[in-house]
Short mmCIF file of C-alpha atoms in Angstrom, two decimals:
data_model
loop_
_atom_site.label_atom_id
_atom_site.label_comp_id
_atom_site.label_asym_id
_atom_site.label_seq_id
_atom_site.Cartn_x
_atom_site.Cartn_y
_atom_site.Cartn_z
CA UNK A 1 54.65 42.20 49.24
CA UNK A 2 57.98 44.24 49.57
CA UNK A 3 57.62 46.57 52.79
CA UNK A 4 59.86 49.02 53.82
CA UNK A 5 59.55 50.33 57.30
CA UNK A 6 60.81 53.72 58.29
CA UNK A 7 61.48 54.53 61.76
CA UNK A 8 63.27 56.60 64.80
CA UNK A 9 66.48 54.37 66.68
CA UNK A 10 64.27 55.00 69.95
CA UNK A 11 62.57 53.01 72.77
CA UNK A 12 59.21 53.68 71.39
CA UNK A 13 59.85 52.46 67.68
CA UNK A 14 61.59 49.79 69.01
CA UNK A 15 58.57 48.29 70.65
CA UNK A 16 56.07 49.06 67.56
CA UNK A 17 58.60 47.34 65.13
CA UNK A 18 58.45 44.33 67.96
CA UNK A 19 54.56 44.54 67.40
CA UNK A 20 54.37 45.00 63.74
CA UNK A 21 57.36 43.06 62.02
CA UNK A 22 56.19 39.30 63.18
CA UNK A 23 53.13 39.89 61.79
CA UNK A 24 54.41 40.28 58.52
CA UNK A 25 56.64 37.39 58.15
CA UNK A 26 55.09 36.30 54.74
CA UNK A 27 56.21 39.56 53.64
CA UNK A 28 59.99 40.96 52.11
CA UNK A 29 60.43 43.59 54.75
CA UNK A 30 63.77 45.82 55.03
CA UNK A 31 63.92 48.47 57.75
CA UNK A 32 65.75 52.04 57.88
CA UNK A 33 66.12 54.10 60.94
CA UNK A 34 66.51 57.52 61.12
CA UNK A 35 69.18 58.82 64.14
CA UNK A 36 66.89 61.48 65.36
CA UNK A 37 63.57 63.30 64.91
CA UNK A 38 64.04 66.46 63.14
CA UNK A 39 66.76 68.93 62.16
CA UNK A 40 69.06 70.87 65.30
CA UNK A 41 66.91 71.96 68.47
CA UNK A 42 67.19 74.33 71.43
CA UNK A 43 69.14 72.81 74.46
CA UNK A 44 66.91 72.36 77.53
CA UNK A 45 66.56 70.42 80.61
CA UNK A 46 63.81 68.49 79.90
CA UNK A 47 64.43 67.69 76.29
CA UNK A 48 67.85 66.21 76.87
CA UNK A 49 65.98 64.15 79.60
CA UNK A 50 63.89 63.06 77.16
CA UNK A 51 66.18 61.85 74.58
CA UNK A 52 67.88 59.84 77.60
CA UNK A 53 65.13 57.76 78.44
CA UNK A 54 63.63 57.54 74.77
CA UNK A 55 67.56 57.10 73.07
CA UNK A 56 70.35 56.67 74.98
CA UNK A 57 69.43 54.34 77.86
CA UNK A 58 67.75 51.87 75.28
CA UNK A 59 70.70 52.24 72.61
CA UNK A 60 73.83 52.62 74.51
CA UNK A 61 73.31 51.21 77.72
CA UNK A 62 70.22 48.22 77.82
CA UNK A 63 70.76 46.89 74.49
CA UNK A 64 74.39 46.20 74.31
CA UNK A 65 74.08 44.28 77.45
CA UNK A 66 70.73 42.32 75.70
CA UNK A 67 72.94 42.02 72.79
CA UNK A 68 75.58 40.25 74.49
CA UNK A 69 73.71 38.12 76.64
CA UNK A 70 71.43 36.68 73.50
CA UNK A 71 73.52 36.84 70.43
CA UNK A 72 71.03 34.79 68.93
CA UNK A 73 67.47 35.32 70.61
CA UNK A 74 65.31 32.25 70.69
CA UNK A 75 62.39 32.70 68.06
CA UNK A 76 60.12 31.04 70.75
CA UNK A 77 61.27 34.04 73.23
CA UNK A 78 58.21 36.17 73.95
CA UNK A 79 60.64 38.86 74.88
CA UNK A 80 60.96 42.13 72.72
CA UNK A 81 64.16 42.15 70.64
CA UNK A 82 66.42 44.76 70.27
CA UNK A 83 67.43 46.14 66.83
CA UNK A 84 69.80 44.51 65.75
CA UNK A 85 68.73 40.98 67.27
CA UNK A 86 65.49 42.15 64.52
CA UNK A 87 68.14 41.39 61.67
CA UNK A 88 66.75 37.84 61.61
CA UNK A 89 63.32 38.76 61.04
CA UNK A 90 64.29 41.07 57.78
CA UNK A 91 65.56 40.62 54.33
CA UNK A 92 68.49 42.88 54.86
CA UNK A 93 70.00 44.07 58.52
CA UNK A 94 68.38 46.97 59.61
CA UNK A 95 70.23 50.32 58.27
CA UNK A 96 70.54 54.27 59.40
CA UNK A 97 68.95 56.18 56.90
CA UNK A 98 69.41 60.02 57.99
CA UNK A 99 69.36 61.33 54.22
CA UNK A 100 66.99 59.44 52.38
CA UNK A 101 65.56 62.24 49.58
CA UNK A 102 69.19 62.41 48.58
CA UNK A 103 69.93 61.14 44.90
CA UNK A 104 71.77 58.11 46.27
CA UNK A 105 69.27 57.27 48.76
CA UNK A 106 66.18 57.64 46.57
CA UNK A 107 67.83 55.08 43.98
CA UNK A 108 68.80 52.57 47.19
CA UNK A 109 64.56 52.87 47.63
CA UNK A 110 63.82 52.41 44.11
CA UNK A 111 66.12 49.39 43.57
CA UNK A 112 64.42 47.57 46.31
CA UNK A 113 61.46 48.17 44.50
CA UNK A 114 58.98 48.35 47.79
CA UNK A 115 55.02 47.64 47.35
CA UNK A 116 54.47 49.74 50.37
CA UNK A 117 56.21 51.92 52.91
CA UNK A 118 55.29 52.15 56.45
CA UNK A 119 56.44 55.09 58.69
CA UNK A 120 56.15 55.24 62.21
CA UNK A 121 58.35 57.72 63.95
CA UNK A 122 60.71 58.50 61.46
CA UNK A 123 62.49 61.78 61.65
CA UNK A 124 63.11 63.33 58.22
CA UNK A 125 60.33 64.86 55.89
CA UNK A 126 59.68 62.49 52.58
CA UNK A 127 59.82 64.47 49.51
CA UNK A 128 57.59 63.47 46.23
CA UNK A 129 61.08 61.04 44.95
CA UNK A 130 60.28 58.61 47.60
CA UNK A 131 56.49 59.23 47.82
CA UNK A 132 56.24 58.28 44.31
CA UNK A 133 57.79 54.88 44.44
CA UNK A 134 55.58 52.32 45.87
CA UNK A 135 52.62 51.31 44.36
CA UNK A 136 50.10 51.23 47.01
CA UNK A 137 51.55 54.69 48.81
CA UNK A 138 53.19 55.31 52.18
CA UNK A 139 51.66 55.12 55.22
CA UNK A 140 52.27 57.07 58.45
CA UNK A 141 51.35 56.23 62.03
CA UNK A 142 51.07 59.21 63.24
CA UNK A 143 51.06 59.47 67.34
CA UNK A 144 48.69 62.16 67.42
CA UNK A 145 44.50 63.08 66.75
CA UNK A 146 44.64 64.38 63.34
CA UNK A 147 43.89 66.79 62.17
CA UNK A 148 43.97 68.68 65.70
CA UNK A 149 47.53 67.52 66.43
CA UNK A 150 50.24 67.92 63.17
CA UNK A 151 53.36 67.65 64.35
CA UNK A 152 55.88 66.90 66.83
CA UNK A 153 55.19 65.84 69.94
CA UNK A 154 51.52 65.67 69.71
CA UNK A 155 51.06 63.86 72.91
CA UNK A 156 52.69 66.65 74.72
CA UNK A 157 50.79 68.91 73.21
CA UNK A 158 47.52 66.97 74.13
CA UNK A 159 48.32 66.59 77.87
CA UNK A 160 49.32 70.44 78.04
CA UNK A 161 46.09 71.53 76.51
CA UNK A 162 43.87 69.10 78.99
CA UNK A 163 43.15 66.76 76.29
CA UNK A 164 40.97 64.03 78.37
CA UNK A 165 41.90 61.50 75.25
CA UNK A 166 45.10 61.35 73.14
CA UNK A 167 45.57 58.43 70.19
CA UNK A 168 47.26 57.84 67.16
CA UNK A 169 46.26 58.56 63.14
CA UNK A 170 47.03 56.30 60.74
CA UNK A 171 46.99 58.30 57.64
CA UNK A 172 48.54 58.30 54.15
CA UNK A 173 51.46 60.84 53.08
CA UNK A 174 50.87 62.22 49.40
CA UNK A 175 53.26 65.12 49.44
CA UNK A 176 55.72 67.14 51.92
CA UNK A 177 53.38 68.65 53.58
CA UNK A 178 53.33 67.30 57.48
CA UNK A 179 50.64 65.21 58.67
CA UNK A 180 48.12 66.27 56.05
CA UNK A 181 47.13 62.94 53.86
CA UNK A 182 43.66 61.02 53.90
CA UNK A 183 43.36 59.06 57.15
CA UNK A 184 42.65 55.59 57.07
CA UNK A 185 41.97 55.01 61.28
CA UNK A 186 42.07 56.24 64.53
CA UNK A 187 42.97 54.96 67.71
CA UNK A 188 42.02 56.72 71.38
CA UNK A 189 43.86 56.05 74.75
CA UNK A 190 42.39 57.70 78.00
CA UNK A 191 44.69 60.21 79.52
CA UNK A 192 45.81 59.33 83.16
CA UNK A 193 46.79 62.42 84.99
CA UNK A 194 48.91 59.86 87.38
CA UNK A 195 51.15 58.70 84.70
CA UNK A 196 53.89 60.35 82.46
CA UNK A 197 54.31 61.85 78.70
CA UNK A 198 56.68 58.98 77.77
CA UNK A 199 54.26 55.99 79.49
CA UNK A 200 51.71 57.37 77.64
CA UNK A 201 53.80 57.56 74.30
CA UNK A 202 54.33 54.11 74.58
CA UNK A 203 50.87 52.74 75.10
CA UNK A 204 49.89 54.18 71.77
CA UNK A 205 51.64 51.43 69.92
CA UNK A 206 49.23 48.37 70.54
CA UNK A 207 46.55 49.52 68.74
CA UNK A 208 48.39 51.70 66.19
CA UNK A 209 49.93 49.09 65.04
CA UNK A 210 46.90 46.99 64.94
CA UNK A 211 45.76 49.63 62.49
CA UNK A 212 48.50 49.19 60.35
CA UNK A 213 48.47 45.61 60.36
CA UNK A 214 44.29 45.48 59.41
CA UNK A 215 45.16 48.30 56.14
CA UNK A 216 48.08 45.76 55.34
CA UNK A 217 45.38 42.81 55.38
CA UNK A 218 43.52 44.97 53.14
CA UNK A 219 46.06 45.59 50.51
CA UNK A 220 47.32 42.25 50.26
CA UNK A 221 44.06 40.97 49.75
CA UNK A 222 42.97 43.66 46.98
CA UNK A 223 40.68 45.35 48.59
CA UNK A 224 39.13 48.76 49.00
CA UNK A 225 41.09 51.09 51.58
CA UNK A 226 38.80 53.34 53.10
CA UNK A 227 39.85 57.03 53.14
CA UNK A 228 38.76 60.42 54.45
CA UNK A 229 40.18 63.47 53.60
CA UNK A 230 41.36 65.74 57.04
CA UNK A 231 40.03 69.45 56.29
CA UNK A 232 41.68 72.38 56.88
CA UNK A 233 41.09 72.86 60.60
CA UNK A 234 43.78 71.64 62.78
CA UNK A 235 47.51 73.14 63.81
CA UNK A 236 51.11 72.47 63.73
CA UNK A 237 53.57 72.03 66.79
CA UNK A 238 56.71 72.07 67.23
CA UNK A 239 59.48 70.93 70.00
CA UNK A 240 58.15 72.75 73.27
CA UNK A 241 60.50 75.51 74.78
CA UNK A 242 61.09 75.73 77.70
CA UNK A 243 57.89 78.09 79.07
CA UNK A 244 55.76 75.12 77.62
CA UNK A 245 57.78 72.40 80.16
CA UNK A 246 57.01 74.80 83.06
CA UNK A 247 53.58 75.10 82.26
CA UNK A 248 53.30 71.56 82.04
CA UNK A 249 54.81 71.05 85.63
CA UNK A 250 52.92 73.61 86.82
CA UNK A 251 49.93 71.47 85.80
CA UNK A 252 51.42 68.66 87.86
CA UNK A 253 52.07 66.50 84.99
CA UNK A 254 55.18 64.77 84.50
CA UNK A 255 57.61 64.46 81.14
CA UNK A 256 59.30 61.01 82.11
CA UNK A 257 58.93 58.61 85.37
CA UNK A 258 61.72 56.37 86.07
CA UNK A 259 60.26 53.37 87.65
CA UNK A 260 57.69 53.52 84.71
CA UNK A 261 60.26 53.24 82.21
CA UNK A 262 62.01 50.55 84.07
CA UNK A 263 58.97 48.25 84.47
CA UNK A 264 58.22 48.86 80.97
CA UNK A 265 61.94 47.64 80.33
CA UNK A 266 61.50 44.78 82.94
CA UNK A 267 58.28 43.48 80.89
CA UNK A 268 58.89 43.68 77.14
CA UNK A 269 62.97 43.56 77.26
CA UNK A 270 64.32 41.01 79.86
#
């Protein structure tokens, strides 16, 4: 099939596309990033700490240096690869896509003529132009429990409210409307108190993926995709302000842990 993946240029995409683009080496896949996840947000503290560990340490600082030292990663390496050291896995290098319901954009999807698109992370709302084009739908990894958790930062969210499990929702996207589409599976992580937001972001992936990868199996091989539709119950979220950090603080949980992040670099990455 032709696959196109849409994702965020962030630590934690970066490791589900390592987990879900091998996988799919019989298939034409092309990937498009977005730059960020949604439109302009409030400046504070703990967001711009966030996009540090989730963007700029992984783009700007540990993969250039990745880059560089493997120009051209051995296939055999069990190592995660960066971005653009994925270019040898696709059909076409990996692209930014910030605008993609624009006119021009819509026609670069349609020309590729994808069987299936696969979001995980990406940070721009599809409209009905690109819904519409593949055959068998898009699908959305959602890093949430849907229907209780649309939005942004649903892990957050979970964690804040005392959430004993959090997970992910695989789940099909049939219009603008966020997070809303029959769900196809569900995944479930225990929370660990001990442990941060971002560690427990990034665990998520494993058996989202999986997910993604079984529904794949399915449509290849012709066969029935099991839906259920998500009700009306549920709520949105946003980007936490600033009160909603200090609560979470205050409930001695932590947004990011260094030495986590660095032995989750030190692992997957080199």
């Amino acid at each position: 099939m032709k696959i196109i993946v849409l994702a965020n240029r962030d630590i934690a995409s970066n490791y589900a596309l390592n987990l879900l683009i091998p996988p799919l080496s019989g298939h034409d896949v092309s990937v498009f990033l977005s730059s960020k996840v949604g439109g302009r947000v409030q400046s504070i503290p703990q967001l711009e700490t966030l996009k540090f560990f989730e963007q700029s340490l992984f783009n700007q600082l540990l993969s250039p240096i990745i880059n560089d030292l493997y120009p051209k990663p051995l296939t055999s390496n069990s190592k995660c690869k960066t971005f653009e050291q994925m270019n040898e896995w696709l059909s076409q290098p990996i692209k930014v896509l910030n605008k993609i319901n624009s006119i021009e954009e819509v026609d670069r999807i349609q020309k590729l003529k994808p069987d299936l698109i696969i979001s995980i992370r990406y940070g721009n709302i599809l409209k009905d132009g690109v819904i519409q084009v593949p055959r068998f739908g898009v699908l959305n990894l959602h890093s949430g429990l849907l229907p209780e958790y649309r939005g942004v930062m649903a892990t957050f969210w979970s964690m804040l409210h005392g959430e004993k499990t959090i997970g992910t929702t695989l789940h099909y996207i049939e219009n603008s409307s966020i997070d809303t589409g029959r769900v196809v599976a569900k995944t479930r992580f225990e929370v660990d108190k001990k442990k941060s937001y971002l560690w427990h972001v990034l665990q998520l992936y494993v058996e989202g993926v999986e997910r993604i990868l079984n529904t794949v199996s399915l449509i290849e091989g012709n066969k029935r995709v099991d839906t259920c539709p998500q009700g009306n119950s549920g709520q949105y979220f946003s980007f936490p302000q600033l009160d909603d950090f200090l609560e979470f603080e205050n409930k001695g949980l932590t947004l990011v842990n260094e030495g986590e992040i660095i032995d989750f670099l030190r692992a997957q990455y080199y």
